[in-house]
PDB file of N, CA, C and O in Angstrom:
ATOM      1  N   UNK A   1     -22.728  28.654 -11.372  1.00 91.00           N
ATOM      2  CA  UNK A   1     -21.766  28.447 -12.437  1.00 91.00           C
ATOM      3  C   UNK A   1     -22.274  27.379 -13.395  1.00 91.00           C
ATOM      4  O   UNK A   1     -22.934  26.436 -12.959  1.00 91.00           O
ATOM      5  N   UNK A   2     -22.017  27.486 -14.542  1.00 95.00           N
ATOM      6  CA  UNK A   2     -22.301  26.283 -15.768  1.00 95.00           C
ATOM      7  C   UNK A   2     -21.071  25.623 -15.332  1.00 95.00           C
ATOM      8  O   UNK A   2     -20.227  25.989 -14.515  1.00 95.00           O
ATOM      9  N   UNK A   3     -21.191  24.088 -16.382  1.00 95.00           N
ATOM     10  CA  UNK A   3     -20.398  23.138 -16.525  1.00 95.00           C
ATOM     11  C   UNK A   3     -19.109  23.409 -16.829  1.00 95.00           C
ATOM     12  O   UNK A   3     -18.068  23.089 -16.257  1.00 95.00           O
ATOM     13  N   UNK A   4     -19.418  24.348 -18.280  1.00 96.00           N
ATOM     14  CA  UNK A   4     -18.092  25.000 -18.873  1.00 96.00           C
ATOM     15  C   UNK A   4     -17.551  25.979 -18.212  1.00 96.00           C
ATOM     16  O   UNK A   4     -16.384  26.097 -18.585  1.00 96.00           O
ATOM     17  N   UNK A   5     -17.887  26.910 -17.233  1.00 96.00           N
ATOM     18  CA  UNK A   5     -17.480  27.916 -16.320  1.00 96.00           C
ATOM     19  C   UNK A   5     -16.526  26.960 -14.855  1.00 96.00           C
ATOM     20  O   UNK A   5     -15.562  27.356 -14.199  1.00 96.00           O
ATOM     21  N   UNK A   6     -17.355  25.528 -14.759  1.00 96.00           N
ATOM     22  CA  UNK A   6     -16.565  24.829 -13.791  1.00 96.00           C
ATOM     23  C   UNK A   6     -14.926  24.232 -14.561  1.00 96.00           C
ATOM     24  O   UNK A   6     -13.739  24.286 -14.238  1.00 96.00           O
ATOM     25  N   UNK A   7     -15.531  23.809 -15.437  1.00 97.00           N
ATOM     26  CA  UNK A   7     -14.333  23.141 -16.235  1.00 97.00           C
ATOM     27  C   UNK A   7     -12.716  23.858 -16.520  1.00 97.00           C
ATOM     28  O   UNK A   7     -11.579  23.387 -16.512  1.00 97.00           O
ATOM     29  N   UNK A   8     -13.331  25.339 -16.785  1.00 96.00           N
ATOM     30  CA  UNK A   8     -12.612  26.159 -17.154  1.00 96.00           C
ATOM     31  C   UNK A   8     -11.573  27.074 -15.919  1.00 96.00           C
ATOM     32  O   UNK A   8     -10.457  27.577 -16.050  1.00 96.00           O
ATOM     33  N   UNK A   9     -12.643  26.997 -14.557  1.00 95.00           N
ATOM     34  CA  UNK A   9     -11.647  27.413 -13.447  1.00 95.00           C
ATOM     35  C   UNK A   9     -11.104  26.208 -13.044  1.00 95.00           C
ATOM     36  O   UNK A   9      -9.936  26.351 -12.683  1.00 95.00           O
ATOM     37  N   UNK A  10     -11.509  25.088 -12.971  1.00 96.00           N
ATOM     38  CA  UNK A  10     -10.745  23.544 -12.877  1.00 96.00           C
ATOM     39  C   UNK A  10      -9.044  23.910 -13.567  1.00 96.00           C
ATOM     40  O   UNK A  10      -7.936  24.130 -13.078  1.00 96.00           O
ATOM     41  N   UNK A  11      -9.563  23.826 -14.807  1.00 95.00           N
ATOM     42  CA  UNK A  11      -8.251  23.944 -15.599  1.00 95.00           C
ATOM     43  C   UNK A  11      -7.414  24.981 -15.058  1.00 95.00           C
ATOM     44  O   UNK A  11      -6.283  24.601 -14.759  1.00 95.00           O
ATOM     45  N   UNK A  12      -7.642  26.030 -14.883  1.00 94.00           N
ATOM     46  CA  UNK A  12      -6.945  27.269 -14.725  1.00 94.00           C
ATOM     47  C   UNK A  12      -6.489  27.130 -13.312  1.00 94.00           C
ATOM     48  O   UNK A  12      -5.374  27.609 -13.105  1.00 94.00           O
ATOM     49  N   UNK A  13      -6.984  26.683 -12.471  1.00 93.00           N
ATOM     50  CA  UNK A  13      -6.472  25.993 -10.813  1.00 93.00           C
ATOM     51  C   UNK A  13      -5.815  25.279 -10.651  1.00 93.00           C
ATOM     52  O   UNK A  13      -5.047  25.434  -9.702  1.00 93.00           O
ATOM     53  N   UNK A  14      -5.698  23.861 -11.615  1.00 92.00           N
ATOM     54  CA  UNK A  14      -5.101  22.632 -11.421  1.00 92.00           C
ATOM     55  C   UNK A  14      -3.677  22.654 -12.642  1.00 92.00           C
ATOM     56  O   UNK A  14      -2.826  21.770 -12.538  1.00 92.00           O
ATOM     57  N   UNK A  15      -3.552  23.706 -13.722  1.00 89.00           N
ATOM     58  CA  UNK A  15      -2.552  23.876 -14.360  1.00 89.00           C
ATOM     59  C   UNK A  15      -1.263  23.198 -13.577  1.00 89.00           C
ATOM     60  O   UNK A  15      -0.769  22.241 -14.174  1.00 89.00           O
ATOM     61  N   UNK A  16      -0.699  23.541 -12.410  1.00 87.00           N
ATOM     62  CA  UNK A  16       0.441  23.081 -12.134  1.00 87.00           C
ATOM     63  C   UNK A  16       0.594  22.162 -10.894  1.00 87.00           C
ATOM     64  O   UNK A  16       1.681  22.012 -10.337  1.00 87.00           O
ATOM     65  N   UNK A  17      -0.462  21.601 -10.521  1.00 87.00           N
ATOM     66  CA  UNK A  17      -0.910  20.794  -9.576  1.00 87.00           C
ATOM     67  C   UNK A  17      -1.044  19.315  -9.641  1.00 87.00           C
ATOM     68  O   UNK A  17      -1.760  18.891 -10.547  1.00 87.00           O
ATOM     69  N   UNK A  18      -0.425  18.361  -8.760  1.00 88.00           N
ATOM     70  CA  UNK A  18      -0.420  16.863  -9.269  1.00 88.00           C
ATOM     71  C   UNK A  18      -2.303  16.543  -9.012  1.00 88.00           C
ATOM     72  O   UNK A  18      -2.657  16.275  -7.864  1.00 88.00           O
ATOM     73  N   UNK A  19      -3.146  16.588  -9.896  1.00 93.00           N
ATOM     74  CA  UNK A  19      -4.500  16.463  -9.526  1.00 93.00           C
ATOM     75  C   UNK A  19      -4.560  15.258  -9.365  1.00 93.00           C
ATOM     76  O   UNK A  19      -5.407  15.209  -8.473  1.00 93.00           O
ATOM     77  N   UNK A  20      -4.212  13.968  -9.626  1.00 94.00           N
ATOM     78  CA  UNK A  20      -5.350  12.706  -9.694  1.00 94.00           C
ATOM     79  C   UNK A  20      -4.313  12.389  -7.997  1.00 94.00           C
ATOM     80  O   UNK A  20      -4.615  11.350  -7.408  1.00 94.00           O
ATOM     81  N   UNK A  21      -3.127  13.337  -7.311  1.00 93.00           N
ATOM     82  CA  UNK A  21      -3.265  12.939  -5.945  1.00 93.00           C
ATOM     83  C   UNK A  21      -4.084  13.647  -4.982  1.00 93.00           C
ATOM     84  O   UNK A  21      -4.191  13.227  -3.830  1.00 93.00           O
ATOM     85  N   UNK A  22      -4.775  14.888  -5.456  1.00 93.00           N
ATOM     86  CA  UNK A  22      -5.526  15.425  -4.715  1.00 93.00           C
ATOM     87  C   UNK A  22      -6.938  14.908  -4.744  1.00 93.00           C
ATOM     88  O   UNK A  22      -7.655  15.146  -3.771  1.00 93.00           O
ATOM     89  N   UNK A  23      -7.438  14.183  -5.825  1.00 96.00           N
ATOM     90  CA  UNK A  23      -8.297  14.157  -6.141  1.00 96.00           C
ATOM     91  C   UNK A  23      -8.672  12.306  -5.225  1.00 96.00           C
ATOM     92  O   UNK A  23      -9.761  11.996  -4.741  1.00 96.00           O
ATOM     93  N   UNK A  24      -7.540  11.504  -5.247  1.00 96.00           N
ATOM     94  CA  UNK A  24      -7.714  10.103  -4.603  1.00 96.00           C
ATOM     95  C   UNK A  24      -7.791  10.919  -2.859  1.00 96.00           C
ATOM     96  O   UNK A  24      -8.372  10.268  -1.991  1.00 96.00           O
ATOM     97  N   UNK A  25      -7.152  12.390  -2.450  1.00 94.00           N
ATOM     98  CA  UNK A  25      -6.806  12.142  -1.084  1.00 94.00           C
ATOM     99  C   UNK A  25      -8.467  12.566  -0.669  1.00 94.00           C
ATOM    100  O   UNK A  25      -9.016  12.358   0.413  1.00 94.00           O
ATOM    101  N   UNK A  26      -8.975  13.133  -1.727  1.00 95.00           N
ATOM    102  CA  UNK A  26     -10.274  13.701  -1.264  1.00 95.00           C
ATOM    103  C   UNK A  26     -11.258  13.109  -1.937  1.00 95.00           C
ATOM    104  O   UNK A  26     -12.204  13.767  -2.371  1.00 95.00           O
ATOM    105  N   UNK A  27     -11.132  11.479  -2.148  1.00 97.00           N
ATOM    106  CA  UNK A  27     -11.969  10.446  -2.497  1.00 97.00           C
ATOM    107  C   UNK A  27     -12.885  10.295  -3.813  1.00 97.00           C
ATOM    108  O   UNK A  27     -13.717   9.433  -4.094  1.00 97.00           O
ATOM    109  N   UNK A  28     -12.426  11.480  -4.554  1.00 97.00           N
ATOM    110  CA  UNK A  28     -13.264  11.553  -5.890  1.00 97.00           C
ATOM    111  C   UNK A  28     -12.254  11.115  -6.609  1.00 97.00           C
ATOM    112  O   UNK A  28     -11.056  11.301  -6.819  1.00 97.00           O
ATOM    113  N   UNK A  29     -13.412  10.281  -7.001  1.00 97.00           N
ATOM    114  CA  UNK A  29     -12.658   9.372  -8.852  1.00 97.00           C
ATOM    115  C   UNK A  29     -12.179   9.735  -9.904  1.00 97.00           C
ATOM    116  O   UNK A  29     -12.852  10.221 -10.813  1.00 97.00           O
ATOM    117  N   UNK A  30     -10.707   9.521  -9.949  1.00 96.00           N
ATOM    118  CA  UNK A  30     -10.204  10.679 -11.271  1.00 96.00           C
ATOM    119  C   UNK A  30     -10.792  10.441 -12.386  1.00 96.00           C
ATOM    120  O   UNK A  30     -11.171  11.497 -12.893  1.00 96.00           O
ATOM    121  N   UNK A  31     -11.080   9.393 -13.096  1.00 97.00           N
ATOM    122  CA  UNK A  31     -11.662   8.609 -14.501  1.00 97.00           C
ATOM    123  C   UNK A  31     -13.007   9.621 -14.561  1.00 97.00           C
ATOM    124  O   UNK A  31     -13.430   9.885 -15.686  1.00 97.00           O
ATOM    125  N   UNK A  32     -13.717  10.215 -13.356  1.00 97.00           N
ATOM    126  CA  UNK A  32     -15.225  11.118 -13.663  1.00 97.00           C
ATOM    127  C   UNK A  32     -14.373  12.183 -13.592  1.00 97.00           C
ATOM    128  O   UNK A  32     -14.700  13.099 -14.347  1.00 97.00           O
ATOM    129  N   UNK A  33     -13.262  12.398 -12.856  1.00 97.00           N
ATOM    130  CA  UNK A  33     -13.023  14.095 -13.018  1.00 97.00           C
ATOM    131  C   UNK A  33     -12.296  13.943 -14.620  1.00 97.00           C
ATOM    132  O   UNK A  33     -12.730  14.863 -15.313  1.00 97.00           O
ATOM    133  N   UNK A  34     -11.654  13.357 -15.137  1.00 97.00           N
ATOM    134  CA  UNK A  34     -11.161  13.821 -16.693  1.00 97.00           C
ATOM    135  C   UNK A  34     -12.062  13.606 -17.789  1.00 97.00           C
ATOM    136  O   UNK A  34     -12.109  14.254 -18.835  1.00 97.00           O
ATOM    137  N   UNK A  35     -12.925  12.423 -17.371  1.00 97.00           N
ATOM    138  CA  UNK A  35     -14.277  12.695 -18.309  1.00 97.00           C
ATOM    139  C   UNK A  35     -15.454  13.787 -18.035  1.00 97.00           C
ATOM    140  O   UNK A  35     -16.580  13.820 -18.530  1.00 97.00           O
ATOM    141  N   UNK A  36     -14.882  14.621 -17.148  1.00 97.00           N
ATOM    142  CA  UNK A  36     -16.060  15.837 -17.080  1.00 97.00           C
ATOM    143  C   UNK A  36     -15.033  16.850 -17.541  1.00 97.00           C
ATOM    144  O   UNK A  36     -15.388  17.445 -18.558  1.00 97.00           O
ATOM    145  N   UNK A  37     -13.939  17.174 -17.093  1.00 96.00           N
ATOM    146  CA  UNK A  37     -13.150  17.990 -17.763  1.00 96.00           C
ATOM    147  C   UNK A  37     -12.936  17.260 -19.505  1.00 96.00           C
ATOM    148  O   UNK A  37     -12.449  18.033 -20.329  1.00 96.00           O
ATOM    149  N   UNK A  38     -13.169  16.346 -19.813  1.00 97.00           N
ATOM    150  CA  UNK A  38     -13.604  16.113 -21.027  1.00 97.00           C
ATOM    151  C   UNK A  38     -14.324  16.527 -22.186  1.00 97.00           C
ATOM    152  O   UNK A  38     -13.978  16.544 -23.368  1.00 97.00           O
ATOM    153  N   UNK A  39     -15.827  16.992 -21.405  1.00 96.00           N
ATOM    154  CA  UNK A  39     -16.489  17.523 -22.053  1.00 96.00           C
ATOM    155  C   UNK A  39     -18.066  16.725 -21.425  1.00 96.00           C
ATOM    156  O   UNK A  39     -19.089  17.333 -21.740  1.00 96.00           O
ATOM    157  N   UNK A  40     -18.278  15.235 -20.453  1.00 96.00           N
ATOM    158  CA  UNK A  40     -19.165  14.861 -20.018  1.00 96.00           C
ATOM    159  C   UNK A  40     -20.090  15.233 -18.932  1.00 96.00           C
ATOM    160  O   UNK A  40     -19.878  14.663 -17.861  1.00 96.00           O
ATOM    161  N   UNK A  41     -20.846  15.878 -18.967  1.00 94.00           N
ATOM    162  CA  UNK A  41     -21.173  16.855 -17.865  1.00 94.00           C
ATOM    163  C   UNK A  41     -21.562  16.496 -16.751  1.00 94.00           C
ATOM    164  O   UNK A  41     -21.705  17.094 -15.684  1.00 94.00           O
ATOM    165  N   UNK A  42     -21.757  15.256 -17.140  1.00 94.00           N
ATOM    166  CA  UNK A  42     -22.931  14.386 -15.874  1.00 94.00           C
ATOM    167  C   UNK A  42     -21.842  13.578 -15.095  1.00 94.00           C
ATOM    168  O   UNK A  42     -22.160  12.751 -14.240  1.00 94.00           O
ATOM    169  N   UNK A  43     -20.624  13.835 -15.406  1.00 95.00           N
ATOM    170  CA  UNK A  43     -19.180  12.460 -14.308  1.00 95.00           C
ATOM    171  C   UNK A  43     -19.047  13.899 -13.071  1.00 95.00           C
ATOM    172  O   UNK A  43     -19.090  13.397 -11.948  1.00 95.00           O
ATOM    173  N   UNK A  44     -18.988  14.549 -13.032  1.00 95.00           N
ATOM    174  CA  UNK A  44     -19.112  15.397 -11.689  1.00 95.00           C
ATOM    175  C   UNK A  44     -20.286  16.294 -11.893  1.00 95.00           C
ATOM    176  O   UNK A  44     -20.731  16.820 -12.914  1.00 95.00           O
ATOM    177  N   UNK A  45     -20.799  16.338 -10.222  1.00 96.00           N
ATOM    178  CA  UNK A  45     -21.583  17.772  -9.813  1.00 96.00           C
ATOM    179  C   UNK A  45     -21.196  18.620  -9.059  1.00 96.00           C
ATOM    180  O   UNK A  45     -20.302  18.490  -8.222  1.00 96.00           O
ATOM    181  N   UNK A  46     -21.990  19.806  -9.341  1.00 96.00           N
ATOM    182  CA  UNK A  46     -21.908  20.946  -9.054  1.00 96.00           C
ATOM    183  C   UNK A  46     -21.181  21.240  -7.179  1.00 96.00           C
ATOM    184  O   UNK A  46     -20.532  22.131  -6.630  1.00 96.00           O
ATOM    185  N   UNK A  47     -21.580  20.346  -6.903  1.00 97.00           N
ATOM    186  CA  UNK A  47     -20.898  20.254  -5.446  1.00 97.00           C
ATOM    187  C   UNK A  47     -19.795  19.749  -5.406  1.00 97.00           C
ATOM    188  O   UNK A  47     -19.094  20.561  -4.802  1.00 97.00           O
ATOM    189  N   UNK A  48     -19.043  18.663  -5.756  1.00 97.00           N
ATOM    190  CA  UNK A  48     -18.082  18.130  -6.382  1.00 97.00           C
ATOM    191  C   UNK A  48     -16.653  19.223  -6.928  1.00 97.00           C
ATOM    192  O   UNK A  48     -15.476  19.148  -6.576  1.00 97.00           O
ATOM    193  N   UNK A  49     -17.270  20.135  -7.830  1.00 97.00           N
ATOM    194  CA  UNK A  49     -16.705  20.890  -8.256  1.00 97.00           C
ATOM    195  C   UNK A  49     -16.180  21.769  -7.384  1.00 97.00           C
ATOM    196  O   UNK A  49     -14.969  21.905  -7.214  1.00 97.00           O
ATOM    197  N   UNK A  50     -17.156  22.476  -6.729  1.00 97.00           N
ATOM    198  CA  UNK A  50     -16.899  22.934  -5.825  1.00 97.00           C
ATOM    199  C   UNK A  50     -15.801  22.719  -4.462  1.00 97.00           C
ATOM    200  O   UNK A  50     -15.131  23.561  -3.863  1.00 97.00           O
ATOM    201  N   UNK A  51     -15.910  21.445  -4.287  1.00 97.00           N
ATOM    202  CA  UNK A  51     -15.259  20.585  -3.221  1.00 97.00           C
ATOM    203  C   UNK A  51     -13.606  20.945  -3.815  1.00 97.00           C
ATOM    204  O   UNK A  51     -12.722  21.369  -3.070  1.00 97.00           O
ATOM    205  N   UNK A  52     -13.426  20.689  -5.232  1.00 96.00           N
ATOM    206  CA  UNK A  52     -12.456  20.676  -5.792  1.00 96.00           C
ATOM    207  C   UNK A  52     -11.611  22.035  -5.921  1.00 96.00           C
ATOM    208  O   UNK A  52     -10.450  22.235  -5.565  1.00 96.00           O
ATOM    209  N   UNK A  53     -12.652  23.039  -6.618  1.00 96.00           N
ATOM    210  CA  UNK A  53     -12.193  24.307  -6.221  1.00 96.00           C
ATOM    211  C   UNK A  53     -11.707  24.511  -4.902  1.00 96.00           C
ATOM    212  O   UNK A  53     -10.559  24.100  -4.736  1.00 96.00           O
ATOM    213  N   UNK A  54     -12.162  24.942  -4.084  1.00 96.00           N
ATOM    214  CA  UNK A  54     -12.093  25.471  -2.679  1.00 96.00           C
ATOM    215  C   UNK A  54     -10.641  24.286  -2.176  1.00 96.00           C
ATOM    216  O   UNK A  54      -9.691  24.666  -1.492  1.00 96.00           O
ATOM    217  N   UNK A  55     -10.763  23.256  -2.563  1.00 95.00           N
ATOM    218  CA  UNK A  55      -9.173  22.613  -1.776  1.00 95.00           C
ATOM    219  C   UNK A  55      -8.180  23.258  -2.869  1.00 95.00           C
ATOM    220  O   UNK A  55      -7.098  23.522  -2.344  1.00 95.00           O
ATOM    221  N   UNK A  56      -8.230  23.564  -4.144  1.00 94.00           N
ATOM    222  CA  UNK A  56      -7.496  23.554  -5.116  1.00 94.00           C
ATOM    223  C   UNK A  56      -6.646  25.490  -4.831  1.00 94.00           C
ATOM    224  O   UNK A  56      -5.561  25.937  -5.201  1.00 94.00           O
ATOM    225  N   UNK A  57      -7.928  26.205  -3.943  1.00 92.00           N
ATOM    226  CA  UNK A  57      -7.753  27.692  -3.798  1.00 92.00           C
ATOM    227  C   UNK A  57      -7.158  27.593  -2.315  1.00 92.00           C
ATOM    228  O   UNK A  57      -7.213  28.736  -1.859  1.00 92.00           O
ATOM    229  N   UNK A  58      -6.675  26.822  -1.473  1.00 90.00           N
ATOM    230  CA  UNK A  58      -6.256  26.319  -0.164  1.00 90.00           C
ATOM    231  C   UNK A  58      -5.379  25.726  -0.420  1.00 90.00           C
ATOM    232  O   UNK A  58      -5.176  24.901   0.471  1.00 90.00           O
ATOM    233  N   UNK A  59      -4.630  25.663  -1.252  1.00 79.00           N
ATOM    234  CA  UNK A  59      -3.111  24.669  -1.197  1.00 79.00           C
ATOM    235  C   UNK A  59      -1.686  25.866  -0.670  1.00 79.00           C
ATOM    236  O   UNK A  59      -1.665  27.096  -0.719  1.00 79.00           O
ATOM    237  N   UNK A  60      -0.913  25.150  -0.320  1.00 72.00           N
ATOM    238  CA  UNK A  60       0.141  26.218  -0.560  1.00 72.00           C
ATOM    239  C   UNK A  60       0.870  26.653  -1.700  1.00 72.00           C
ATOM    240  O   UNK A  60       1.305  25.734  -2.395  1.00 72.00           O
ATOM    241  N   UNK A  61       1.179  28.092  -2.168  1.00 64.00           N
ATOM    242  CA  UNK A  61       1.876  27.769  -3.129  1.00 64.00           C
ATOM    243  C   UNK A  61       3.158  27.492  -3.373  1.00 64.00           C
ATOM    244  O   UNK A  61       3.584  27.302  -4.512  1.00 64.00           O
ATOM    245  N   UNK A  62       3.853  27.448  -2.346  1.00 58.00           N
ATOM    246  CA  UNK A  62       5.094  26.650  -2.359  1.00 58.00           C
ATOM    247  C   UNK A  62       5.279  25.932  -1.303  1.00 58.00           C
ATOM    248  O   UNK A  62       4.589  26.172  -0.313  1.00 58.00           O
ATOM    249  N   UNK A  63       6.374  24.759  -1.272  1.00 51.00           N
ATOM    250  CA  UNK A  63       6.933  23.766  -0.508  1.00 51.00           C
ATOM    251  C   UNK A  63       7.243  24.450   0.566  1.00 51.00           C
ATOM    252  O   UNK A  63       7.134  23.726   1.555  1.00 51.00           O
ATOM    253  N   UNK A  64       7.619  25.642   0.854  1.00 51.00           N
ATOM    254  CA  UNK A  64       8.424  26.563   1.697  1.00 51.00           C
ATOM    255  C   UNK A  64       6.894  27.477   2.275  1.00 51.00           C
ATOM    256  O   UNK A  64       7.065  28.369   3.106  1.00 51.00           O
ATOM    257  N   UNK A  65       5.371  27.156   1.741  1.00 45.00           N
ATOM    258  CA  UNK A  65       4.539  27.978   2.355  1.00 45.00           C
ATOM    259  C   UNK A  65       4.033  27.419   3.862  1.00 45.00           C
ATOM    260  O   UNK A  65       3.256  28.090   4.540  1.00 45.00           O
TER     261      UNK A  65
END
């Protein structure tokens, strides 16, 4: 995946999701995740992203799941 291909399923995953608590419970620094969803390519990698996806595609989708 490119940067902009990460950025873009980021967004589309995390739309209704409290991110900067998922993001402290799974130890990555929110200040690099909104400056890479920013547009900075180099505040997260490709593994990172990943890390993010895959918990973000594992949540429940409701309180009641």
């Amino acid at each position: 995946m490119t940067k902009d291909e990460y950025r873009a399923e980021l967004k589309r995953l995390s739309a209704y999701v409290s991110i900067a608590e998922l993001l402290r419970d799974m130890g990555i620094n929110a200040s690099n995740y909104y400056a890479f969803i920013a547009g900075e390519d180099r505040r997260l990698g490709a593994k990172t992203c990943d890390r993010i996806i895959n918990a973000l595609n594992k949540r429940p989708i409701s309180a009641d799941a």
